mmCIF file of C-alpha atoms in Angstrom:
data_model
loop_
_atom_site.group_PDB
_atom_site.id
_atom_site.type_symbol
_atom_site.label_atom_id
_atom_site.label_comp_id
_atom_site.label_asym_id
_atom_site.label_seq_id
_atom_site.Cartn_x
_atom_site.Cartn_y
_atom_site.Cartn_z
ATOM 1 C CA MET A 1 0.000 0.000 0.000
ATOM 2 C CA THR A 2 1.555 3.287 -1.038
ATOM 3 C CA GLY A 3 1.502 6.337 1.227
ATOM 4 C CA GLY A 4 -0.625 8.192 -1.300
ATOM 5 C CA TYR A 5 -3.202 5.416 -1.466
ATOM 6 C CA LEU A 6 -3.413 5.173 2.309
ATOM 7 C CA LYS A 7 -3.795 8.929 2.611
ATOM 8 C CA GLY A 8 -6.621 8.760 0.072
ATOM 9 C CA ARG A 9 -8.416 6.029 2.079
ATOM 10 C CA ILE A 10 -8.159 8.039 5.284
ATOM 11 C CA ARG A 11 -9.402 11.218 3.601
ATOM 12 C CA ARG A 12 -12.340 9.305 2.084
ATOM 13 C CA GLU A 13 -13.315 7.873 5.487
ATOM 14 C CA ASP A 14 -13.036 11.331 7.081
ATOM 15 C CA ILE A 15 -15.402 12.779 4.488
ATOM 16 C CA ILE A 16 -17.939 9.981 5.072
ATOM 17 C CA SER A 17 -17.776 10.541 8.841
ATOM 18 C CA ALA A 18 -18.272 14.293 8.484
ATOM 19 C CA ALA A 19 -21.176 13.743 6.072
ATOM 20 C CA ALA A 20 -22.903 11.409 8.566
ATOM 21 C CA VAL A 21 -22.656 14.116 11.240
ATOM 22 C CA VAL A 22 -23.985 16.851 8.940
ATOM 23 C CA TYR A 23 -26.899 14.674 7.671
ATOM 24 C CA GLY A 24 -27.842 13.988 11.294
ATOM 25 C CA GLU A 25 -27.848 17.703 12.042
ATOM 26 C CA ALA A 26 -29.407 19.186 8.918
ATOM 27 C CA GLY A 27 -30.810 16.234 6.950
ATOM 28 C CA TYR A 28 -29.585 15.269 3.520
ATOM 29 C CA HIS A 29 -31.482 18.036 1.724
ATOM 30 C CA GLY A 30 -30.320 20.622 4.243
ATOM 31 C CA SER A 31 -26.656 19.675 3.769
ATOM 32 C CA SER A 32 -24.143 20.818 1.174
ATOM 33 C CA LEU A 33 -20.854 19.368 -0.066
ATOM 34 C CA ARG A 34 -19.334 22.777 0.660
ATOM 35 C CA GLU A 35 -20.277 22.569 4.357
ATOM 36 C CA ILE A 36 -19.037 18.978 4.622
ATOM 37 C CA ALA A 37 -15.707 19.930 2.993
ATOM 38 C CA LYS A 38 -15.353 22.728 5.547
ATOM 39 C CA ARG A 39 -15.791 20.280 8.432
ATOM 40 C CA VAL A 40 -13.102 17.987 7.066
ATOM 41 C CA GLY A 41 -10.830 20.974 6.488
ATOM 42 C CA ILE A 42 -10.456 20.472 2.743
ATOM 43 C CA SER A 43 -11.538 22.534 -0.261
ATOM 44 C CA HIS A 44 -14.794 22.008 -2.091
ATOM 45 C CA ALA A 45 -12.824 20.913 -5.171
ATOM 46 C CA GLY A 46 -10.852 18.511 -2.977
ATOM 47 C CA LEU A 47 -14.047 16.846 -1.815
ATOM 48 C CA LEU A 48 -15.385 16.600 -5.372
ATOM 49 C CA TYR A 49 -12.308 14.559 -6.242
ATOM 50 C CA TYR A 50 -13.579 11.793 -3.917
ATOM 51 C CA PHE A 51 -17.336 12.326 -4.285
ATOM 52 C CA PRO A 52 -18.363 14.095 -7.498
ATOM 53 C CA THR A 53 -22.036 14.402 -6.414
ATOM 54 C CA LYS A 54 -24.137 14.695 -3.233
ATOM 55 C CA GLU A 55 -25.746 11.364 -4.138
ATOM 56 C CA ALA A 56 -22.409 9.549 -4.363
ATOM 57 C CA LEU A 57 -21.510 10.704 -0.852
ATOM 58 C CA LEU A 58 -24.932 9.708 0.526
ATOM 59 C CA ALA A 59 -24.524 6.233 -0.973
ATOM 60 C CA ALA A 60 -21.135 5.874 0.734
ATOM 61 C CA VAL A 61 -22.576 6.908 4.119
ATOM 62 C CA LEU A 62 -25.401 4.356 3.847
ATOM 63 C CA GLU A 63 -23.051 1.599 2.683
ATOM 64 C CA ARG A 64 -20.772 2.156 5.638
ATOM 65 C CA ARG A 65 -23.700 2.137 8.067
ATOM 66 C CA ASP A 66 -24.892 -1.204 6.726
ATOM 67 C CA ALA A 67 -21.417 -2.714 6.807
ATOM 68 C CA GLU A 68 -20.985 -1.654 10.446
ATOM 69 C CA ASP A 69 -24.421 -2.945 11.482
ATOM 70 C CA SER A 70 -24.054 -6.347 9.928
ATOM 71 C CA GLU A 71 -20.471 -6.803 11.120
ATOM 72 C CA ARG A 72 -21.419 -5.949 14.695
ATOM 73 C CA GLU A 73 -24.752 -7.699 15.037
ATOM 74 C CA GLN A 74 -24.428 -10.517 12.529
ATOM 75 C CA LEU A 75 -28.006 -9.926 11.433
ATOM 76 C CA THR A 76 -27.616 -12.811 9.021
ATOM 77 C CA VAL A 77 -27.769 -15.577 11.667
ATOM 78 C CA PRO A 78 -30.204 -18.439 10.906
ATOM 79 C CA PRO A 79 -33.909 -17.654 11.594
ATOM 80 C CA GLY A 80 -35.287 -18.065 15.116
ATOM 81 C CA LEU A 81 -35.058 -16.440 18.545
ATOM 82 C CA GLU A 82 -31.409 -15.606 17.898
ATOM 83 C CA VAL A 83 -32.366 -13.129 15.163
ATOM 84 C CA LEU A 84 -34.716 -11.315 17.564
ATOM 85 C CA ARG A 85 -31.978 -11.234 20.212
ATOM 86 C CA HIS A 86 -29.645 -9.636 17.683
ATOM 87 C CA PHE A 87 -32.186 -6.899 16.975
ATOM 88 C CA VAL A 88 -32.444 -6.218 20.721
ATOM 89 C CA ALA A 89 -28.633 -6.075 20.849
ATOM 90 C CA LEU A 90 -28.687 -3.622 17.939
ATOM 91 C CA ALA A 91 -31.113 -1.428 19.923
ATOM 92 C CA GLU A 92 -28.804 -1.629 22.964
ATOM 93 C CA HIS A 93 -25.945 -0.466 20.762
ATOM 94 C CA ASN A 94 -28.036 2.346 19.270
ATOM 95 C CA VAL A 95 -28.973 3.690 22.712
ATOM 96 C CA ARG A 96 -25.276 4.319 23.298
ATOM 97 C CA HIS A 97 -24.887 5.971 19.867
ATOM 98 C CA PRO A 98 -27.748 8.454 19.419
ATOM 99 C CA GLY A 99 -25.951 10.099 16.473
ATOM 100 C CA ILE A 100 -26.401 6.959 14.353
ATOM 101 C CA VAL A 101 -30.081 6.759 15.247
ATOM 102 C CA ASP A 102 -30.545 10.440 14.458
ATOM 103 C CA LEU A 103 -28.945 10.119 11.025
ATOM 104 C CA TYR A 104 -31.006 7.049 10.205
ATOM 105 C CA SER A 105 -34.336 8.540 11.359
ATOM 106 C CA ARG A 106 -33.725 11.785 9.483
ATOM 107 C CA LEU A 107 -32.810 10.060 6.246
ATOM 108 C CA ALA A 108 -35.637 7.506 6.475
ATOM 109 C CA ALA A 109 -38.212 10.290 6.891
ATOM 110 C CA GLU A 110 -36.730 12.352 4.022
ATOM 111 C CA ALA A 111 -36.433 9.352 1.746
ATOM 112 C CA VAL A 112 -40.156 8.526 1.715
ATOM 113 C CA ALA A 113 -40.234 10.803 -1.368
ATOM 114 C CA PRO A 114 -39.856 8.546 -4.427
ATOM 115 C CA ASP A 115 -37.366 10.955 -6.067
ATOM 116 C CA HIS A 116 -35.051 11.081 -3.017
ATOM 117 C CA PRO A 117 -31.663 9.542 -3.852
ATOM 118 C CA ALA A 118 -31.909 7.248 -0.794
ATOM 119 C CA HIS A 119 -35.487 6.109 -1.564
ATOM 120 C CA GLU A 120 -34.479 2.812 -3.174
ATOM 121 C CA TYR A 121 -32.039 2.164 -0.375
ATOM 122 C CA PHE A 122 -34.801 2.421 2.228
ATOM 123 C CA GLU A 123 -37.270 0.381 0.144
ATOM 124 C CA GLU A 124 -34.661 -2.360 0.058
ATOM 125 C CA HIS A 125 -33.763 -1.829 3.724
ATOM 126 C CA TYR A 126 -37.370 -2.353 4.851
ATOM 127 C CA ARG A 127 -37.833 -5.387 2.599
ATOM 128 C CA GLN A 128 -34.701 -7.030 3.943
ATOM 129 C CA ALA A 129 -35.501 -6.196 7.564
ATOM 130 C CA ARG A 130 -39.035 -7.583 7.238
ATOM 131 C CA GLU A 131 -37.856 -10.701 5.430
ATOM 132 C CA SER A 132 -35.232 -11.476 8.015
ATOM 133 C CA VAL A 133 -37.789 -11.177 10.833
ATOM 134 C CA ILE A 134 -40.682 -12.874 8.986
ATOM 135 C CA GLY A 135 -38.565 -15.997 8.539
ATOM 136 C CA SER A 136 -37.914 -16.080 12.258
ATOM 137 C CA PHE A 137 -41.510 -15.517 13.364
ATOM 138 C CA ARG A 138 -42.759 -18.158 10.900
ATOM 139 C CA LEU A 139 -40.295 -20.656 12.280
ATOM 140 C CA LEU A 140 -41.263 -19.802 15.864
ATOM 141 C CA ALA A 141 -44.917 -20.329 14.897
ATOM 142 C CA THR A 142 -44.171 -23.885 13.755
ATOM 143 C CA THR A 143 -42.225 -24.721 16.927
ATOM 144 C CA GLY A 144 -44.919 -23.314 19.212
ATOM 145 C CA GLU A 145 -42.631 -20.516 20.451
ATOM 146 C CA LEU A 146 -44.919 -17.840 18.987
ATOM 147 C CA ARG A 147 -48.054 -17.156 21.022
ATOM 148 C CA GLU A 148 -51.091 -18.872 19.538
ATOM 149 C CA GLY A 149 -53.092 -16.781 17.084
ATOM 150 C CA VAL A 150 -50.231 -14.343 16.403
ATOM 151 C CA ASP A 151 -49.766 -13.800 12.655
ATOM 152 C CA PRO A 152 -46.026 -14.077 11.884
ATOM 153 C CA ASP A 153 -46.108 -11.594 8.982
ATOM 154 C CA PHE A 154 -47.875 -8.877 10.979
ATOM 155 C CA ALA A 155 -45.538 -9.603 13.885
ATOM 156 C CA ALA A 156 -42.511 -8.937 11.664
ATOM 157 C CA LEU A 157 -43.869 -5.781 10.063
ATOM 158 C CA THR A 158 -44.894 -4.270 13.397
ATOM 159 C CA PHE A 159 -41.621 -5.260 15.057
ATOM 160 C CA ILE A 160 -39.614 -3.283 12.480
ATOM 161 C CA ALA A 161 -42.056 -0.355 12.639
ATOM 162 C CA LEU A 162 -41.877 -0.326 16.417
ATOM 163 C CA MET A 163 -38.078 -0.070 16.359
ATOM 164 C CA ASP A 164 -38.285 2.934 14.030
ATOM 165 C CA GLY A 165 -41.036 4.716 15.935
ATOM 166 C CA LEU A 166 -39.364 4.138 19.301
ATOM 167 C CA GLN A 167 -36.155 5.712 18.024
ATOM 168 C CA VAL A 168 -37.780 9.027 17.088
ATOM 169 C CA GLN A 169 -39.791 9.154 20.323
ATOM 170 C CA TRP A 170 -36.684 8.287 22.351
ATOM 171 C CA LEU A 171 -34.567 10.959 20.626
ATOM 172 C CA THR A 172 -37.288 13.547 21.326
ATOM 173 C CA THR A 173 -38.062 12.609 24.947
ATOM 174 C CA PRO A 174 -35.156 10.388 26.090
ATOM 175 C CA ALA A 175 -36.114 10.455 29.789
ATOM 176 C CA ASP A 176 -39.593 9.067 29.060
ATOM 177 C CA VAL A 177 -38.694 6.248 26.666
ATOM 178 C CA ASP A 178 -37.040 2.957 27.666
ATOM 179 C CA LEU A 179 -36.124 1.891 24.149
ATOM 180 C CA VAL A 180 -34.735 -1.562 24.878
ATOM 181 C CA GLY A 181 -37.342 -2.271 27.583
ATOM 182 C CA SER A 182 -40.115 -1.402 25.124
ATOM 183 C CA LEU A 183 -38.777 -3.819 22.512
ATOM 184 C CA ARG A 184 -38.510 -6.579 25.105
ATOM 185 C CA PHE A 185 -42.045 -5.811 26.293
ATOM 186 C CA TYR A 186 -43.279 -6.148 22.731
ATOM 187 C CA LEU A 187 -41.526 -9.450 22.141
ATOM 188 C CA ARG A 188 -43.028 -10.786 25.394
ATOM 189 C CA THR A 189 -46.526 -10.022 24.075
ATOM 190 C CA LEU A 190 -45.731 -11.991 20.894
ATOM 191 C CA LEU A 191 -43.700 -14.931 22.167
ATOM 192 C CA ALA A 192 -44.844 -17.985 24.126
ATOM 193 C CA VAL A 193 -41.304 -18.469 25.502
ATOM 194 C CA PRO A 194 -38.780 -16.125 27.154
ATOM 195 C CA LEU A 195 -36.490 -14.299 24.699
ATOM 196 C CA ASP A 196 -33.395 -15.043 26.825
ATOM 197 C CA PRO A 197 -32.455 -15.791 30.459
ATOM 198 C CA GLU A 198 -32.804 -12.062 31.319
ATOM 199 C CA ASP A 199 -36.405 -12.074 30.160
ATOM 200 C CA MET B 10 -66.571 40.915 8.955
ATOM 201 C CA THR B 11 -65.049 43.372 6.493
ATOM 202 C CA GLY B 12 -63.973 42.298 3.017
ATOM 203 C CA GLY B 13 -60.361 43.160 3.869
ATOM 204 C CA TYR B 14 -60.379 41.021 6.999
ATOM 205 C CA LEU B 15 -61.893 38.065 5.176
ATOM 206 C CA LYS B 16 -59.330 38.383 2.397
ATOM 207 C CA GLY B 17 -56.589 38.399 5.044
ATOM 208 C CA ARG B 18 -57.957 35.193 6.626
ATOM 209 C CA ILE B 19 -58.067 33.447 3.284
ATOM 210 C CA ARG B 20 -54.559 34.544 2.388
ATOM 211 C CA ARG B 21 -53.281 33.382 5.782
ATOM 212 C CA GLU B 22 -54.876 29.938 5.318
ATOM 213 C CA ASP B 23 -53.436 29.684 1.795
ATOM 214 C CA ILE B 24 -49.954 30.368 3.107
ATOM 215 C CA ILE B 25 -50.325 27.723 5.828
ATOM 216 C CA SER B 26 -51.535 25.160 3.260
ATOM 217 C CA ALA B 27 -48.623 25.900 0.915
ATOM 218 C CA ALA B 28 -46.147 25.686 3.802
ATOM 219 C CA ALA B 29 -47.500 22.256 4.796
ATOM 220 C CA VAL B 30 -46.937 21.020 1.232
ATOM 221 C CA VAL B 31 -43.394 22.427 1.039
ATOM 222 C CA TYR B 32 -42.421 21.016 4.490
ATOM 223 C CA GLY B 33 -43.667 17.613 3.335
ATOM 224 C CA GLU B 34 -41.519 17.835 0.204
ATOM 225 C CA ALA B 35 -38.327 19.432 1.480
ATOM 226 C CA GLY B 36 -38.568 19.343 5.288
ATOM 227 C CA TYR B 37 -38.663 22.463 7.427
ATOM 228 C CA HIS B 38 -34.928 23.135 7.156
ATOM 229 C CA GLY B 39 -34.989 22.582 3.401
ATOM 230 C CA SER B 40 -37.819 25.088 2.915
ATOM 231 C CA SER B 41 -37.707 28.875 2.526
ATOM 232 C CA LEU B 42 -40.330 31.592 2.971
ATOM 233 C CA ARG B 43 -39.401 32.751 -0.528
ATOM 234 C CA GLU B 44 -40.351 29.377 -2.052
ATOM 235 C CA ILE B 45 -43.601 29.239 -0.062
ATOM 236 C CA ALA B 46 -44.534 32.782 -1.172
ATOM 237 C CA LYS B 47 -43.935 31.725 -4.777
ATOM 238 C CA ARG B 48 -46.345 28.787 -4.414
ATOM 239 C CA VAL B 49 -49.066 31.065 -3.047
ATOM 240 C CA GLY B 50 -48.398 33.562 -5.808
ATOM 241 C CA ILE B 51 -47.512 36.456 -3.494
ATOM 242 C CA SER B 52 -44.309 38.402 -2.908
ATOM 243 C CA HIS B 53 -41.798 37.527 -0.217
ATOM 244 C CA ALA B 54 -42.608 40.832 1.526
ATOM 245 C CA GLY B 55 -46.319 40.002 1.290
ATOM 246 C CA LEU B 56 -45.754 36.718 3.118
ATOM 247 C CA LEU B 57 -43.647 38.426 5.807
ATOM 248 C CA TYR B 58 -46.662 40.621 6.578
ATOM 249 C CA TYR B 59 -48.519 37.505 7.802
ATOM 250 C CA PHE B 60 -45.573 35.463 9.087
ATOM 251 C CA PRO B 61 -42.509 37.536 9.988
ATOM 252 C CA THR B 62 -40.317 34.429 10.613
ATOM 253 C CA LYS B 63 -39.972 30.805 9.466
ATOM 254 C CA GLU B 64 -40.744 29.730 13.035
ATOM 255 C CA ALA B 65 -44.018 31.664 13.164
ATOM 256 C CA LEU B 66 -45.216 29.902 10.028
ATOM 257 C CA LEU B 67 -44.156 26.480 11.323
ATOM 258 C CA ALA B 68 -46.107 27.100 14.545
ATOM 259 C CA ALA B 69 -49.212 27.968 12.514
ATOM 260 C CA VAL B 70 -48.907 24.772 10.429
ATOM 261 C CA LEU B 71 -48.604 22.604 13.566
ATOM 262 C CA GLU B 72 -51.501 24.388 15.306
ATOM 263 C CA ARG B 73 -53.767 23.819 12.357
ATOM 264 C CA ARG B 74 -52.818 20.155 12.156
ATOM 265 C CA ASP B 75 -53.679 19.655 15.808
ATOM 266 C CA ALA B 76 -56.966 21.511 15.510
ATOM 267 C CA GLU B 77 -57.975 19.367 12.524
ATOM 268 C CA ASP B 78 -56.961 16.118 14.231
ATOM 269 C CA SER B 79 -58.790 16.754 17.450
ATOM 270 C CA GLU B 80 -61.897 18.122 15.729
ATOM 271 C CA ARG B 81 -62.125 15.091 13.476
ATOM 272 C CA GLU B 82 -61.210 12.325 15.857
ATOM 273 C CA GLN B 83 -62.257 13.784 19.193
ATOM 274 C CA LEU B 84 -59.107 12.403 20.761
ATOM 275 C CA THR B 85 -60.287 13.808 24.084
ATOM 276 C CA VAL B 86 -63.049 11.225 24.660
ATOM 277 C CA PRO B 87 -63.045 9.594 28.149
ATOM 278 C CA PRO B 88 -60.410 6.837 28.640
ATOM 279 C CA GLY B 89 -61.206 3.308 27.505
ATOM 280 C CA LEU B 90 -61.626 1.287 24.305
ATOM 281 C CA GLU B 91 -63.197 4.317 22.623
ATOM 282 C CA VAL B 92 -59.872 6.196 22.712
ATOM 283 C CA LEU B 93 -58.119 3.294 20.977
ATOM 284 C CA ARG B 94 -60.882 3.156 18.356
ATOM 285 C CA HIS B 95 -60.353 6.857 17.702
ATOM 286 C CA PHE B 96 -56.653 6.281 17.095
ATOM 287 C CA VAL B 97 -57.498 3.533 14.601
ATOM 288 C CA ALA B 98 -59.948 5.956 12.928
ATOM 289 C CA LEU B 99 -57.161 8.548 12.789
ATOM 290 C CA ALA B 100 -54.942 5.987 11.035
ATOM 291 C CA GLU B 101 -57.767 5.226 8.578
ATOM 292 C CA HIS B 102 -58.010 8.924 7.812
ATOM 293 C CA ASN B 103 -54.236 9.257 7.435
ATOM 294 C CA VAL B 104 -54.103 6.411 4.895
ATOM 295 C CA ARG B 105 -56.333 8.521 2.652
ATOM 296 C CA HIS B 106 -54.155 11.620 3.209
ATOM 297 C CA PRO B 107 -50.515 10.606 2.774
ATOM 298 C CA GLY B 108 -49.464 14.275 2.516
ATOM 299 C CA ILE B 109 -50.373 14.868 6.174
ATOM 300 C CA VAL B 110 -48.445 11.786 7.264
ATOM 301 C CA ASP B 111 -45.465 12.832 5.197
ATOM 302 C CA LEU B 112 -45.352 16.312 6.736
ATOM 303 C CA TYR B 113 -45.684 14.930 10.244
ATOM 304 C CA SER B 114 -43.001 12.246 9.811
ATOM 305 C CA ARG B 115 -40.550 14.691 8.252
ATOM 306 C CA LEU B 116 -40.996 17.293 10.975
ATOM 307 C CA ALA B 117 -40.902 14.747 13.813
ATOM 308 C CA ALA B 118 -37.585 13.363 12.545
ATOM 309 C CA GLU B 119 -36.085 16.846 12.073
ATOM 310 C CA ALA B 120 -37.341 18.065 15.414
ATOM 311 C CA VAL B 121 -35.439 15.502 17.499
ATOM 312 C CA ALA B 122 -32.711 18.193 17.585
ATOM 313 C CA PRO B 123 -33.231 20.202 20.805
ATOM 314 C CA ASP B 124 -32.669 23.502 18.977
ATOM 315 C CA HIS B 125 -35.267 22.817 16.281
ATOM 316 C CA PRO B 126 -38.166 25.293 16.526
ATOM 317 C CA ALA B 127 -40.673 22.408 16.599
ATOM 318 C CA HIS B 128 -38.789 20.428 19.262
ATOM 319 C CA GLU B 129 -40.971 21.544 22.178
ATOM 320 C CA TYR B 130 -44.071 20.945 20.120
ATOM 321 C CA PHE B 131 -43.105 17.296 19.562
ATOM 322 C CA GLU B 132 -42.023 16.792 23.183
ATOM 323 C CA GLU B 133 -45.473 17.966 24.209
ATOM 324 C CA HIS B 134 -47.138 15.986 21.411
ATOM 325 C CA TYR B 135 -45.572 12.707 22.573
ATOM 326 C CA ARG B 136 -46.371 13.410 26.227
ATOM 327 C CA GLN B 137 -50.001 14.118 25.456
ATOM 328 C CA ALA B 138 -50.350 11.137 23.127
ATOM 329 C CA ARG B 139 -48.817 8.773 25.702
ATOM 330 C CA GLU B 140 -50.918 10.185 28.543
ATOM 331 C CA SER B 141 -54.136 9.854 26.626
ATOM 332 C CA VAL B 142 -53.378 6.218 25.820
ATOM 333 C CA ILE B 143 -51.885 5.334 29.236
ATOM 334 C CA GLY B 144 -55.114 6.387 30.945
ATOM 335 C CA SER B 145 -57.069 4.080 28.668
ATOM 336 C CA PHE B 146 -54.798 1.052 29.052
ATOM 337 C CA ARG B 147 -54.729 1.490 32.855
ATOM 338 C CA LEU B 148 -58.509 1.562 32.945
ATOM 339 C CA LEU B 149 -58.743 -1.497 30.687
ATOM 340 C CA ALA B 150 -56.331 -3.279 33.045
ATOM 341 C CA THR B 151 -58.685 -2.714 35.989
ATOM 342 C CA THR B 152 -61.733 -3.919 34.046
ATOM 343 C CA GLY B 153 -59.970 -7.049 32.806
ATOM 344 C CA GLU B 154 -60.120 -5.898 29.178
ATOM 345 C CA LEU B 155 -56.316 -5.747 28.948
ATOM 346 C CA ARG B 156 -54.639 -9.117 28.536
ATOM 347 C CA GLU B 157 -53.207 -10.402 31.797
ATOM 348 C CA GLY B 158 -49.577 -9.469 32.449
ATOM 349 C CA VAL B 159 -49.558 -6.589 29.929
ATOM 350 C CA ASP B 160 -48.034 -3.444 31.449
ATOM 351 C CA PRO B 161 -50.339 -0.499 30.586
ATOM 352 C CA ASP B 162 -47.525 2.095 30.430
ATOM 353 C CA PHE B 163 -45.382 0.048 28.049
ATOM 354 C CA ALA B 164 -48.514 -0.724 26.031
ATOM 355 C CA ALA B 165 -49.179 3.009 25.584
ATOM 356 C CA LEU B 166 -45.612 3.949 24.714
ATOM 357 C CA THR B 167 -45.259 1.149 22.155
ATOM 358 C CA PHE B 168 -48.679 1.853 20.647
ATOM 359 C CA ILE B 169 -47.703 5.471 19.879
ATOM 360 C CA ALA B 170 -44.269 4.405 18.603
ATOM 361 C CA LEU B 171 -45.847 1.759 16.397
ATOM 362 C CA MET B 172 -48.139 4.331 14.761
ATOM 363 C CA ASP B 173 -45.139 6.538 13.963
ATOM 364 C CA GLY B 174 -42.928 3.750 12.668
ATOM 365 C CA LEU B 175 -45.704 2.259 10.543
ATOM 366 C CA GLN B 176 -46.278 5.610 8.855
ATOM 367 C CA VAL B 177 -42.690 5.943 7.603
ATOM 368 C CA GLN B 178 -42.558 2.308 6.475
ATOM 369 C CA TRP B 179 -45.945 2.650 4.759
ATOM 370 C CA LEU B 180 -44.911 5.844 2.943
ATOM 371 C CA THR B 181 -41.728 4.122 1.733
ATOM 372 C CA THR B 182 -43.250 0.770 0.683
ATOM 373 C CA PRO B 183 -47.038 1.353 0.530
ATOM 374 C CA ALA B 184 -47.828 -1.935 -1.214
ATOM 375 C CA ASP B 185 -46.179 -3.967 1.550
ATOM 376 C CA VAL B 186 -47.649 -2.232 4.620
ATOM 377 C CA ASP B 187 -51.249 -2.586 5.836
ATOM 378 C CA LEU B 188 -51.161 0.348 8.221
ATOM 379 C CA VAL B 189 -54.608 -0.012 9.782
ATOM 380 C CA GLY B 190 -54.438 -3.815 9.820
ATOM 381 C CA SER B 191 -51.102 -3.640 11.647
ATOM 382 C CA LEU B 192 -52.520 -1.382 14.356
ATOM 383 C CA ARG B 193 -55.507 -3.677 14.802
ATOM 384 C CA PHE B 194 -53.166 -6.663 14.948
ATOM 385 C CA TYR B 195 -51.219 -5.028 17.750
ATOM 386 C CA LEU B 196 -54.322 -4.106 19.730
ATOM 387 C CA ARG B 197 -55.501 -7.726 19.444
ATOM 388 C CA THR B 198 -52.233 -8.918 21.023
ATOM 389 C CA LEU B 199 -52.757 -6.467 23.932
ATOM 390 C CA LEU B 200 -56.498 -6.685 24.560
ATOM 391 C CA ALA B 201 -58.506 -9.487 26.139
ATOM 392 C CA VAL B 202 -61.663 -8.296 24.334
ATOM 393 C CA PRO B 203 -62.413 -7.353 20.708
ATOM 394 C CA LEU B 204 -61.735 -3.682 19.846
ATOM 395 C CA ASP B 205 -65.059 -3.363 17.973
ATOM 396 C CA PRO B 206 -67.584 -5.575 16.109
ATOM 397 C CA GLU B 207 -65.245 -5.654 13.050
ATOM 398 C CA ASP B 208 -62.474 -7.146 15.136
#
């Protein structure tokens, strides 16, 4: 690895980090490449060398977020209780990193517009999240670990929605919202078995 | 009522309506009084006559939203199943008016920042929403209409969060999300009695 290449990698990562902070503060639409360049301490032209468009930088921020999430929480474990435990662990991690939650909530709300550059990303994000959880709830239904009469598909959809809605409410009124406790409460209403020994 | 006064009222309402549309499209931070004036077909100075600041206009948009919601759904009915039915009716109304949901979701996500001019509004909004629902779930717990072992306070907090999270997911992937069905599903997991004859 040459010094120049390494320097380029570091600079690129710095820009992505600064962009994540600015999106969290001002939203994607409210941000500018000029402002992000200023935070990193480089020129506007210097930033354009790495990210020629706002969209290219947004894509890099989202890619990094996904890579970090899946590395940390291994959300690709086989279906079952373990998947639900990983989502609870993800929530525990998020509570300690409100900046990540803020960025995600802001972008998700902006990107409901079909012409937003992150719209497809979030469509795909929701599909994947639901699929991963649907598989688990369906399996738990067959093993009798899901409470009788609970529809696995509705359980999955509402579980993902609850995580999202809790995050915004928690960011707004942190003292009133026990984010992880609320998720555990919800899983207790759905499951016929304890989620884990703490439950 | 003089003709001039009436004209002023109409103009004021037009500006509020245009602002709601622009906030839904670009967020509050991404909007400008200049753009909103253009939509109404008046000058920037003309708009400043009614709303001297961005914050004043935002406050008017939020006030009108609240007035419409509470007039339509009478969210101040006495605690009990009726309150929950009103929330489901509110969701049914929202499904037919995605623009309102869009505006609300965008602003709520922006306003998690403590220095956002709508931050206090959303703090208060969440407190009131939770309180209204907590009272109902507590009452249902005493009458045996809440499923045994369900904590009324967690039930209220998660119910409000679920509504919020469902809205963003529904706006992003409308074909995949049955918003009203999901709320009813959740209430069925919490209640020991049917919500209404349709249930």
